[in-house]
mmCIF file of C-alpha atoms and ligand atoms in Angstrom:
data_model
loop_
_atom_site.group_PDB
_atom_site.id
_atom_site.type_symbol
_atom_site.label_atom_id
_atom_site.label_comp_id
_atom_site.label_asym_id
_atom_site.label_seq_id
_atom_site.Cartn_x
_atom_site.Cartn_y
_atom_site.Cartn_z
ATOM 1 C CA UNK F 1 101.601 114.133 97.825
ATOM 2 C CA UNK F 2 99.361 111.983 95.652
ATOM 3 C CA UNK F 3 98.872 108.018 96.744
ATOM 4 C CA UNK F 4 101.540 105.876 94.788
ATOM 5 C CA UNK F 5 100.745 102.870 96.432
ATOM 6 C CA UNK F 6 97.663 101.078 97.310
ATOM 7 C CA UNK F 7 97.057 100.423 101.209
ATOM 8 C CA UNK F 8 97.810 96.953 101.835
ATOM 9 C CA UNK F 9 95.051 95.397 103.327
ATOM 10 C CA UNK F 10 94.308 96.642 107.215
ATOM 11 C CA UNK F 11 94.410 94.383 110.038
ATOM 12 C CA UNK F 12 97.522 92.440 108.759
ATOM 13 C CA UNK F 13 100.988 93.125 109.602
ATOM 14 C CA UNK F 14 104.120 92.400 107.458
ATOM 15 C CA UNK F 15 106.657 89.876 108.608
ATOM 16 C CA UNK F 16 108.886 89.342 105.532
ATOM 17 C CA UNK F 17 109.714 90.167 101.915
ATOM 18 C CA UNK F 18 110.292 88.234 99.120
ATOM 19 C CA UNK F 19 111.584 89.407 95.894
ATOM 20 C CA UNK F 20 110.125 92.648 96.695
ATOM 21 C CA UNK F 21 106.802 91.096 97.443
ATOM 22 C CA UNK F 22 105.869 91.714 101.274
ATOM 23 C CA UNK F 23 104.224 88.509 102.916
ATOM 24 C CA UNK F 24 101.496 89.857 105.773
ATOM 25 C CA UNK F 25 99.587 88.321 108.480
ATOM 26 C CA UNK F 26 96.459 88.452 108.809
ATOM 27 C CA UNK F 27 95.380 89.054 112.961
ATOM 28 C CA UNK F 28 92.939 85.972 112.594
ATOM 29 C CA UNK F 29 95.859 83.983 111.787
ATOM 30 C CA UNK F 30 96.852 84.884 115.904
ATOM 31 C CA UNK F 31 94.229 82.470 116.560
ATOM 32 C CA UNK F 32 95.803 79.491 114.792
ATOM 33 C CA UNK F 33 99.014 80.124 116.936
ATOM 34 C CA UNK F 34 97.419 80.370 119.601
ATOM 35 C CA UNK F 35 95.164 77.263 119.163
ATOM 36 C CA UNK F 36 98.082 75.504 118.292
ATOM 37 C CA UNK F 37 100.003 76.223 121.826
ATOM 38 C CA UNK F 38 96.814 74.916 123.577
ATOM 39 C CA UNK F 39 96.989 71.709 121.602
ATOM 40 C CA UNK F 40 100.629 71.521 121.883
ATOM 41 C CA UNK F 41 100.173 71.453 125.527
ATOM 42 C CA UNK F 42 97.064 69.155 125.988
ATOM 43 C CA UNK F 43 98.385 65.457 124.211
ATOM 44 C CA UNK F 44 101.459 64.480 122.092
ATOM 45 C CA UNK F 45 99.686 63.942 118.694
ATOM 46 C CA UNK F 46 98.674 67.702 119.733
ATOM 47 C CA UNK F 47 102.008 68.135 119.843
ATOM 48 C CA UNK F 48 102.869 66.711 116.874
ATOM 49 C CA UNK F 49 100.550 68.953 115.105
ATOM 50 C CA UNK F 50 101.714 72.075 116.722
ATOM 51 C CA UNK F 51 105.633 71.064 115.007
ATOM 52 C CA UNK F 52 103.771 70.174 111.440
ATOM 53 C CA UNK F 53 101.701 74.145 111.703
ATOM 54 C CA UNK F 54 104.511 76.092 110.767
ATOM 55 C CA UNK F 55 105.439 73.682 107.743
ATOM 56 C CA UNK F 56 102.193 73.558 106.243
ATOM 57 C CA UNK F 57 102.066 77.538 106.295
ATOM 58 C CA UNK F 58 105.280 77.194 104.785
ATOM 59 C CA UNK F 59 104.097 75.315 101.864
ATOM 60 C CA UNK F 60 100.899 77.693 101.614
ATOM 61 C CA UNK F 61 103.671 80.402 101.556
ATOM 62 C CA UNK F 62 105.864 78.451 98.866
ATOM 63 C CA UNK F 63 102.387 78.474 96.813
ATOM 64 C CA UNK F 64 101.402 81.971 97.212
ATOM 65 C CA UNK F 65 104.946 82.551 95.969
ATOM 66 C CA UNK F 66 104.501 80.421 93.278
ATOM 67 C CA UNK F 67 101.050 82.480 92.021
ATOM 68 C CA UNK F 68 103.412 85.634 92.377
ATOM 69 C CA UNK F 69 106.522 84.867 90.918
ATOM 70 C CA UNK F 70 104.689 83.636 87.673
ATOM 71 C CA UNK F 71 102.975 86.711 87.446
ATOM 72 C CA UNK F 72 106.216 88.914 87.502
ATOM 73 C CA UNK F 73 107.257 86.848 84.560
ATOM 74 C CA UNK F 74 104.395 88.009 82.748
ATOM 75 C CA UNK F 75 105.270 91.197 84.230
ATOM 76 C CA UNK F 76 102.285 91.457 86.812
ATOM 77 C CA UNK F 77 102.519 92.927 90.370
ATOM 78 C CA UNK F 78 101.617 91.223 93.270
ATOM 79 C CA UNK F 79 100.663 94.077 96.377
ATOM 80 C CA UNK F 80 100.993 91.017 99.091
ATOM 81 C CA UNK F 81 100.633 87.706 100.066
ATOM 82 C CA UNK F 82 98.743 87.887 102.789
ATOM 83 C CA UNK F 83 98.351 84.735 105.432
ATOM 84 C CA UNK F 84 94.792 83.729 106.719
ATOM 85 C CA UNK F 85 93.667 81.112 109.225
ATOM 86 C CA UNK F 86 91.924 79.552 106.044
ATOM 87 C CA UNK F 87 94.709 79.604 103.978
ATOM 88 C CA UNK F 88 96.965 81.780 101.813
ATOM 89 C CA UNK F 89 96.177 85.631 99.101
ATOM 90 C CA UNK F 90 98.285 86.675 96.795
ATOM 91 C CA UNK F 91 96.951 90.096 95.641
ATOM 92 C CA UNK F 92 97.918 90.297 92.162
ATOM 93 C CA UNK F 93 97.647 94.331 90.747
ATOM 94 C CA UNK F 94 96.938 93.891 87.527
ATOM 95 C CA UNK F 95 94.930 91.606 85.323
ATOM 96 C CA UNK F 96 96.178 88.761 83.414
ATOM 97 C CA UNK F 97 95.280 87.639 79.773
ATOM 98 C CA UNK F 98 93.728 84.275 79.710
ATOM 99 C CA UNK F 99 96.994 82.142 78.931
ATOM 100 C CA UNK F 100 98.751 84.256 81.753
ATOM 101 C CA UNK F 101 95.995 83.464 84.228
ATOM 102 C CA UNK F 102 96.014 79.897 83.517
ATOM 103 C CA UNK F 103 100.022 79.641 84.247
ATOM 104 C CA UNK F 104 99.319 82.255 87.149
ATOM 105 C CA UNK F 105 96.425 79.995 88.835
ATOM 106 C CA UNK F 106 98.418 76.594 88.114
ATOM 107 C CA UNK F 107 101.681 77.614 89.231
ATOM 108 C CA UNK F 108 100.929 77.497 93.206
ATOM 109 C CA UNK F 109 99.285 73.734 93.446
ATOM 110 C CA UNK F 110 102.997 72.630 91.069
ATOM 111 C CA UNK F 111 104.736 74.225 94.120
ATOM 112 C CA UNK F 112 102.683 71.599 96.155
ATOM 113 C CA UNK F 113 102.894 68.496 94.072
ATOM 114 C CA UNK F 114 106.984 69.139 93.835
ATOM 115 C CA UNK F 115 107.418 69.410 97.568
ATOM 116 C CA UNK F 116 105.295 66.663 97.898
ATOM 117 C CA UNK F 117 107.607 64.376 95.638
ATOM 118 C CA UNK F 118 110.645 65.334 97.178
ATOM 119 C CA UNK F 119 109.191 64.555 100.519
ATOM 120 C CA UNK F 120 107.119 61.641 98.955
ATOM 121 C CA UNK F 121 111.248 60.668 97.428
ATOM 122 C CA UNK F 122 112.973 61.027 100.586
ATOM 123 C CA UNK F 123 109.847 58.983 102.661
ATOM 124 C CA UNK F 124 110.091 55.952 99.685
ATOM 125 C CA UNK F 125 113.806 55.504 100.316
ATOM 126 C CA UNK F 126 113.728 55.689 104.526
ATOM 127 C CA UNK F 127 110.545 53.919 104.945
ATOM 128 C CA UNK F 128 110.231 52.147 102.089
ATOM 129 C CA UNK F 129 106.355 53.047 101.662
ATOM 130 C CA UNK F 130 104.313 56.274 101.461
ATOM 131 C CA UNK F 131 101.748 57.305 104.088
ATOM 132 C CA UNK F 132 98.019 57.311 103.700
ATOM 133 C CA UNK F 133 96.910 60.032 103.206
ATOM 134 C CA UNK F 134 93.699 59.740 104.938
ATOM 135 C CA UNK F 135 95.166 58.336 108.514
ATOM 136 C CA UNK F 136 94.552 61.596 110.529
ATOM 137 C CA UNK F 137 97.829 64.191 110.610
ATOM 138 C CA UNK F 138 98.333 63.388 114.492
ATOM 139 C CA UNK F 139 99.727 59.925 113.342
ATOM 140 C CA UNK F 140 102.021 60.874 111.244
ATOM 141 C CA UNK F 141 105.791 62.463 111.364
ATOM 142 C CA UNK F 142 106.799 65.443 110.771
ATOM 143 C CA UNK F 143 107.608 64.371 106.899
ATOM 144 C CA UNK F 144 105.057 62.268 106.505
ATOM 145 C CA UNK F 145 102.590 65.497 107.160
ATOM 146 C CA UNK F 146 104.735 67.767 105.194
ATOM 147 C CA UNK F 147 104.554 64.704 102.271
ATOM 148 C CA UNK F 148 100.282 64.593 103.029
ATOM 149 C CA UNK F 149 99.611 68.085 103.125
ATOM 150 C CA UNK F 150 100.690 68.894 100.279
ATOM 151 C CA UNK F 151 99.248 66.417 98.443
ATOM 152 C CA UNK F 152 96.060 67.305 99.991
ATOM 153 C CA UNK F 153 96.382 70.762 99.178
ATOM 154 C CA UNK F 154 97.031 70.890 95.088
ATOM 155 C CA UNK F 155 93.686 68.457 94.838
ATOM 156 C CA UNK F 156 91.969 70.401 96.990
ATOM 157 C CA UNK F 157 93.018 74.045 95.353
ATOM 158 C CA UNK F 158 92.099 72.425 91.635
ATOM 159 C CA UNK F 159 88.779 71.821 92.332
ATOM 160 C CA UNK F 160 87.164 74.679 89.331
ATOM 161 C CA UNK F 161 85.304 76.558 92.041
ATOM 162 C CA UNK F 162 86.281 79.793 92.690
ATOM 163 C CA UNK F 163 87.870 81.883 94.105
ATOM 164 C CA UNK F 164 89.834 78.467 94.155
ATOM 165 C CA UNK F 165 93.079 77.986 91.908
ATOM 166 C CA UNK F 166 90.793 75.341 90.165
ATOM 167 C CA UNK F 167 87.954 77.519 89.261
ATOM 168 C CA UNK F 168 90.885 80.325 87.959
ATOM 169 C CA UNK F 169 92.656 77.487 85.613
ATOM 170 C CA UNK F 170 88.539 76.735 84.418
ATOM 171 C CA UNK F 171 87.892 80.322 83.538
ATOM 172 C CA UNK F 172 91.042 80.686 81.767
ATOM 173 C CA UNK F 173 90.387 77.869 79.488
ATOM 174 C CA UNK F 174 86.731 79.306 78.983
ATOM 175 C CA UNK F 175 88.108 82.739 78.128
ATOM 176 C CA UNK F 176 90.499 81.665 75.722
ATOM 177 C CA UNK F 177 87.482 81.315 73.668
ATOM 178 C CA UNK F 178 84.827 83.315 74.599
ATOM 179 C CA UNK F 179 83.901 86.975 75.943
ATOM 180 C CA UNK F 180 86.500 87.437 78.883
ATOM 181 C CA UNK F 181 82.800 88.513 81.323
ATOM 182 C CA UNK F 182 80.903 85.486 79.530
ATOM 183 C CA UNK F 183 83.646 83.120 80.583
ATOM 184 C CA UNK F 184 83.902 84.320 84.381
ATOM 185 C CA UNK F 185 79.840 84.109 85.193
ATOM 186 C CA UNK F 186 79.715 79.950 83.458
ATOM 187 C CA UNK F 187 83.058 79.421 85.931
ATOM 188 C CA UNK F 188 81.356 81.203 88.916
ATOM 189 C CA UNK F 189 77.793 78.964 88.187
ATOM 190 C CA UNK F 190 80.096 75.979 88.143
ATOM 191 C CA UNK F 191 81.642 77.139 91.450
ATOM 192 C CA UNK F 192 78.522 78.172 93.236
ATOM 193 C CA UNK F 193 76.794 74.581 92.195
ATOM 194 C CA UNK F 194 79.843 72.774 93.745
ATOM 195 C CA UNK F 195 79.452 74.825 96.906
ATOM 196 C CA UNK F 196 75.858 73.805 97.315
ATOM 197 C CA UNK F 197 77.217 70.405 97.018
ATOM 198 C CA UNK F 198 79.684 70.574 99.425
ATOM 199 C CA UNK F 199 77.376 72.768 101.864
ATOM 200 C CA UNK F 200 74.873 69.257 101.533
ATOM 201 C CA UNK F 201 77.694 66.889 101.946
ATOM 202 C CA UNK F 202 79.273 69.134 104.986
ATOM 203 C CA UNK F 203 75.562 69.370 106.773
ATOM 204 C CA UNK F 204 75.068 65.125 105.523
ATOM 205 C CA UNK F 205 78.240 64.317 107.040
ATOM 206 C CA UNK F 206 78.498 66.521 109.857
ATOM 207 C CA UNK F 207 81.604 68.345 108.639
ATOM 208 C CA UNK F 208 81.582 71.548 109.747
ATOM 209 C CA UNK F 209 85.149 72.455 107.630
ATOM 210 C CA UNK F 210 82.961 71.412 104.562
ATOM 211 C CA UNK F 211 80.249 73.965 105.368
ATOM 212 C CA UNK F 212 82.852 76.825 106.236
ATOM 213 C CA UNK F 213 84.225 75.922 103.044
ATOM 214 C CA UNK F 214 81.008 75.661 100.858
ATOM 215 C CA UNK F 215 80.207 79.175 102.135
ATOM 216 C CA UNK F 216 83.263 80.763 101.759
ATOM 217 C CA UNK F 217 83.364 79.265 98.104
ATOM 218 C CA UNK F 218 79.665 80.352 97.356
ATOM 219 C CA UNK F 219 80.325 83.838 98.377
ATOM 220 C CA UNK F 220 83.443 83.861 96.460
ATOM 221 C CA UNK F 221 81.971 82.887 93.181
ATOM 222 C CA UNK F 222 79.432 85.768 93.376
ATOM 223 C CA UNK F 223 81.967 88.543 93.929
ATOM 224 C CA UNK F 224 84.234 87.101 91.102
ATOM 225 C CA UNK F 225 80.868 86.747 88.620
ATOM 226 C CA UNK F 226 80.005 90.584 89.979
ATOM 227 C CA UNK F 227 83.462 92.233 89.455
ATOM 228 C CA UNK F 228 83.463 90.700 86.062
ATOM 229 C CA UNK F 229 80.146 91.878 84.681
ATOM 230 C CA UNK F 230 81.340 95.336 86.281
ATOM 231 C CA UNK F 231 84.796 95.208 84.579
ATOM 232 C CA UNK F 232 82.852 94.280 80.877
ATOM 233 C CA UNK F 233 80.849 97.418 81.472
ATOM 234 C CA UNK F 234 84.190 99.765 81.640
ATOM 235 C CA UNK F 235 86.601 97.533 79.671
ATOM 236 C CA UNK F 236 88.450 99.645 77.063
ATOM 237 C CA UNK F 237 86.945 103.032 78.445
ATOM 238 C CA UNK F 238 89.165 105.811 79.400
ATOM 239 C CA UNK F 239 88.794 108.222 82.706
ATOM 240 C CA UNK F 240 87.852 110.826 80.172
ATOM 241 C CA UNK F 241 84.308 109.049 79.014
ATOM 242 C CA UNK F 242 83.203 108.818 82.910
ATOM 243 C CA UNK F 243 84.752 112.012 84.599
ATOM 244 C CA UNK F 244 82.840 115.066 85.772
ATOM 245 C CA UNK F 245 83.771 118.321 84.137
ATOM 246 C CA UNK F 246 81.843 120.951 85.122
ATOM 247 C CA UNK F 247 82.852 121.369 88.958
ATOM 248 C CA UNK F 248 83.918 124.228 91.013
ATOM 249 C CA UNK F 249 87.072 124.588 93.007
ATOM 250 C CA UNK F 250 87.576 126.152 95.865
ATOM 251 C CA UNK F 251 91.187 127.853 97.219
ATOM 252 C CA UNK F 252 92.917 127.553 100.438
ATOM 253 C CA UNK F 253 91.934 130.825 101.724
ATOM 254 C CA UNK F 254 88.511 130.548 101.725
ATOM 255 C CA UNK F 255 86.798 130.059 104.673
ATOM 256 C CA UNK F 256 84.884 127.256 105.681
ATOM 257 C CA UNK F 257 81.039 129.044 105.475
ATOM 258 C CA UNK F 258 81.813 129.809 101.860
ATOM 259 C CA UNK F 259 82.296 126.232 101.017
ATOM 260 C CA UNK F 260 79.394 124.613 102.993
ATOM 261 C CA UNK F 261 77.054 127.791 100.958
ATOM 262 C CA UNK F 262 77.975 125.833 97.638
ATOM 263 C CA UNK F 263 77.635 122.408 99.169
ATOM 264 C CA UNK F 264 73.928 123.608 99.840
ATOM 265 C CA UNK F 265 73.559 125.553 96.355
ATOM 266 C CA UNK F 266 74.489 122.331 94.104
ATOM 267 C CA UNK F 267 74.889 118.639 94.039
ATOM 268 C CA UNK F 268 78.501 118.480 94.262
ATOM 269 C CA UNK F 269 79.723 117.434 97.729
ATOM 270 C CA UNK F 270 83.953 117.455 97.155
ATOM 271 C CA UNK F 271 85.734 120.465 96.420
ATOM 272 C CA UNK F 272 89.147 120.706 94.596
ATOM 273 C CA UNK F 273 91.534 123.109 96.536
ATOM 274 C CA UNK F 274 93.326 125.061 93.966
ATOM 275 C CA UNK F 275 95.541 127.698 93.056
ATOM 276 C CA UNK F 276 95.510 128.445 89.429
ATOM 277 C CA UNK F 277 93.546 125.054 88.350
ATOM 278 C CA UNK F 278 96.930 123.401 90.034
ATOM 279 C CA UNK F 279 95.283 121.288 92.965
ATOM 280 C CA UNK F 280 96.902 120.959 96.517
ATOM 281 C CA UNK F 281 94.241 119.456 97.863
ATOM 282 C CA UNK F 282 90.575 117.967 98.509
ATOM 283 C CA UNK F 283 88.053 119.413 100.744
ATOM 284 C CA UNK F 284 85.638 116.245 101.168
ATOM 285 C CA UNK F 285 82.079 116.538 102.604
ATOM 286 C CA UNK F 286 82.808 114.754 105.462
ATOM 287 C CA UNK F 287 86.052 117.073 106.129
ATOM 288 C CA UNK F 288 83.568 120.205 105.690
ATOM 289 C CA UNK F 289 81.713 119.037 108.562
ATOM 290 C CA UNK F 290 83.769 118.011 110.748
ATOM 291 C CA UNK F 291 86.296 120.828 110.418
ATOM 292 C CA UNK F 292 83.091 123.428 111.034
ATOM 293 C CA UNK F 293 82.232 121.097 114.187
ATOM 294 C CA UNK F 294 86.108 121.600 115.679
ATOM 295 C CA UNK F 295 86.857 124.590 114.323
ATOM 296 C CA UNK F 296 83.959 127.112 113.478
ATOM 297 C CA UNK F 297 82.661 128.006 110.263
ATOM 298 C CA UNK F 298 85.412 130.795 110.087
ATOM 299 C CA UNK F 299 88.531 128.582 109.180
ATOM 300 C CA UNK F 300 90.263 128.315 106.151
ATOM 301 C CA UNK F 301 89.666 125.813 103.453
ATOM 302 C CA UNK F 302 93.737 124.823 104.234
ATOM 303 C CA UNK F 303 93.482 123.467 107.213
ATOM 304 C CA UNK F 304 91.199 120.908 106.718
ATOM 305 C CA UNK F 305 91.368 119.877 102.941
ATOM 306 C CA UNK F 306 92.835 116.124 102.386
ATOM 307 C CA UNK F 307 96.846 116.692 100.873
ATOM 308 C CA UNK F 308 96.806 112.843 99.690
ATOM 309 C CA UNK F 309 94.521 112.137 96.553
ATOM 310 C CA UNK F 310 94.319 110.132 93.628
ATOM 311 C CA UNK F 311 95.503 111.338 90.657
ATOM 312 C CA UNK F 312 94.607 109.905 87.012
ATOM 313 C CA UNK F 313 95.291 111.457 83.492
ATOM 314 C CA UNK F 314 92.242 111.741 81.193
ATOM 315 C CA UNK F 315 93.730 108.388 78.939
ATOM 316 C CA UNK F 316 94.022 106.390 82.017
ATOM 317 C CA UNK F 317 91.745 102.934 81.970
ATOM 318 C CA UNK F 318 88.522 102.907 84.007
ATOM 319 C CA UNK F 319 89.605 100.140 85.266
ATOM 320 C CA UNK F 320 92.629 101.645 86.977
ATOM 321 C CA UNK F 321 89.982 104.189 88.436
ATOM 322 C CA UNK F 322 87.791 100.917 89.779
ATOM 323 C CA UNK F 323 90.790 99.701 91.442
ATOM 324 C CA UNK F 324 91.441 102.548 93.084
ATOM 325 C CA UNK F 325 87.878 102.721 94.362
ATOM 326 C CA UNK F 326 87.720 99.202 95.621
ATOM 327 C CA UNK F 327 90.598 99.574 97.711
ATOM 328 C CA UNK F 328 88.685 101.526 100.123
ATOM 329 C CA UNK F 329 89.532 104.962 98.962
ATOM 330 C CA UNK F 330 86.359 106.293 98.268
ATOM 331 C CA UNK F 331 87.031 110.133 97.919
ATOM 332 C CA UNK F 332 87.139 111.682 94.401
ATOM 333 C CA UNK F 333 89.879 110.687 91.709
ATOM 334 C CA UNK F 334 91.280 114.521 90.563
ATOM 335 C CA UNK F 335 91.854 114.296 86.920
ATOM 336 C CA UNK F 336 94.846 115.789 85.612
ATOM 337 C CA UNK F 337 96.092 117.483 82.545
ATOM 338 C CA UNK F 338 99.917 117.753 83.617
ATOM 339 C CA UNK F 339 99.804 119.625 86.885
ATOM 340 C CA UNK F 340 96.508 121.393 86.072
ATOM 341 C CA UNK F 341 93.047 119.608 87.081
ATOM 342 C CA UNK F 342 90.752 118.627 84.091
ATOM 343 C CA UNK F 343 87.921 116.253 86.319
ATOM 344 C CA UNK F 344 86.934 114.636 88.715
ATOM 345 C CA UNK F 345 85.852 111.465 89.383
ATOM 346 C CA UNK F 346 83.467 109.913 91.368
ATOM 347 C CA UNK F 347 82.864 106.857 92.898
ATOM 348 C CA UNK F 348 78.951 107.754 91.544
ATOM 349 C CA UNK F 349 79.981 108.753 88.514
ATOM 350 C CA UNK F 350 81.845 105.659 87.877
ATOM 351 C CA UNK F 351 77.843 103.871 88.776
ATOM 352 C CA UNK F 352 75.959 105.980 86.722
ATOM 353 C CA UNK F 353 78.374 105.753 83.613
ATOM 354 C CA UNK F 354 78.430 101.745 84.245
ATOM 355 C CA UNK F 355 74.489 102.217 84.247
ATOM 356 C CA UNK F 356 74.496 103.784 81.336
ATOM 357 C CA UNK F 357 76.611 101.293 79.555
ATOM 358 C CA UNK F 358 74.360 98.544 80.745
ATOM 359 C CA UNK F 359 70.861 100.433 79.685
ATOM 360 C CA UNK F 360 72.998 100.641 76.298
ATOM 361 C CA UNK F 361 73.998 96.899 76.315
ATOM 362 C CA UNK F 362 69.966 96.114 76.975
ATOM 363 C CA UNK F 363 68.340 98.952 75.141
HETATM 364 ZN ZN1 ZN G 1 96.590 79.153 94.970
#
């Protein structure tokens, strides 16, 4: 009845599992296939590249993995690894402590830099040499790509910008010895500087990668340094210091009219459905009116009330309620006692309390 799960994130389909962890694909990523059969069929070094695609998404797989895998050490979920044109997301459902992040963030470029000595191993004793790794990927073998790529990768996933692995490993370091918030906005300046430079160098040099990159880095930073100052404002708070509790519920057999009268005579736009303060349900706003648009104003409350919702007790973190929120759920959280509602809360509530705590922080 009540969400266990968070929705994994839509547009992306699941091809695997590992370790319990389900790897996605993102539908952008159909674009990289699909560029890579045109390639494959226009020139052999296209060719060539078309064989090396599925290795290097292997490797940014093998990373992901390795960001994952550390975390369940430290006994942190990951909801998916999901695969994007750009590159690889593991979505990690909790939050590490500073020492955990650092091991977290560094553990995907080590994946690299191993595969790339035992390819880098293998290459020394067949060819004697190593490749370049600045002679373009179409010249290269299949190995020798493998051996370049991830080299390439590690260096360029350390550089401290975020939402980079670099700028992660920076942050930790800062907020093993300051404020946790303080720590994320000096590692987000950092990152949002180096975009600006790599934006200039990408428009200097004509590299359009470098621009996509600078902009996707830049944009990064300021959701990171946002979330964070966010997260400061509720750390350590509890559902019960934000939640509403002086609502009115409504019960199954009402009718619809009766409902949309107290949507006009108050502020409060979701109604709990309940029988004996046990909830079976939420009649939204938005499934008000559109239930009195199908189905007249006569119908029962139990017909159109929402039977999924999130539930949270009272000593639950805010921050569990956030999460919830910014997974795209945005109807009320029901608080609960047991079975038997004690709040509500609010994606506005959780705003104005966060407000507050800021007015209090500057006041
Ligand atoms: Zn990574």
């Amino acid at each position: 009845m009540s969400k266990q799960n968070p929705p994994a994130s839509p547009w992306s389909f699941r091809i695997a599992s590992v370790s319990g962890i389900p790897v996605r694909i993102h539908v952008t990523f159909l674009l990289l296939v699909v560029w890579a059969i045109v390639v494959a069929q226009s020139s052999p070094e296209g060719m060539r590249l078309a064989v090396l695609l599925p290795f290097v998404f292997l490797s940014v797989v093998l990373h992901e993995l390795g960001h994952a895998l550390t975390a369940k050490q430290f006994g942190i979920g990951t909801r998916d690894i999901t695969l994007y044109p750009i590159g690889g997301v593991a979505m990690l459902t909790g939050r590490p402590k500073p020492v955990q992040e650092f091991w977290i963030a560094i553990a995907g470029p080590l994946v690299n830099v191993v595969i790339a000595l035992v390819a880098g191993f293998v290459l020394f004793l067949t060819k004697g040499e190593l490749p370049h790794i600045f002679v373009p990927l179409t010249k290269h073998s299949v190995l020798e790509g493998i051996f370049v790529v991830n080299v390439i990768l590690p260096l360029f996933n350390m550089v401290p910008a975020f939402p980079m692995d670099g700028g992660r490993v920076f942050r930790s370091l800062l907020a093993m010895r300051m404020e946790p918030a303080k720590a994320t906005q000096i590692a987000a300046a950092v990152g949002q500087s180096l975009a600006v430079l790599f934006g200039l160098l990408g428009i200097f040099f004509g590299n359009l990668i470098l621009v996509l990159i600078a902009v996707f880095v830049f944009l990064g930073a300021g959701q990171e340094a946002q979330s964070a100052v966010g997260l400061s404002l509720i750390e350590g708070r509890r559902v019960a210091d934000a939640m509403m509790t002086r609502f009115r519920t409504v019960s199954g057999g009402q009718t619809l009219a009766e409902v949309s009268q107290m949507l006009l005579e108050g502020s409060q736009q979701d109604f709990p459905v309940c029988y004996e303060d046990v909830p079976h349900g939420i009649l939204t706003r938005e499934a008000l009116i559109r239930g009195m648009a199908q189905r007249g104003e006569n119908d029962y409350v139990a017909g159109h009330m929402l039977r999924e919702f999130s539930k949270l007790s009272p000593y639950d973190s805010l921050e569990a309620a956030m999460q919830i929120f910014s997974q795209g759920d945005r109807s009320p959280i029901l608080v609960m006692d047991g079975d038997r509602i004690v709040g509500m809360l609010t994606i506005e509530n959780l705003y104005e309390f966060m407000m507050l705590q800021q007015a209090r922080a500057t006041g």
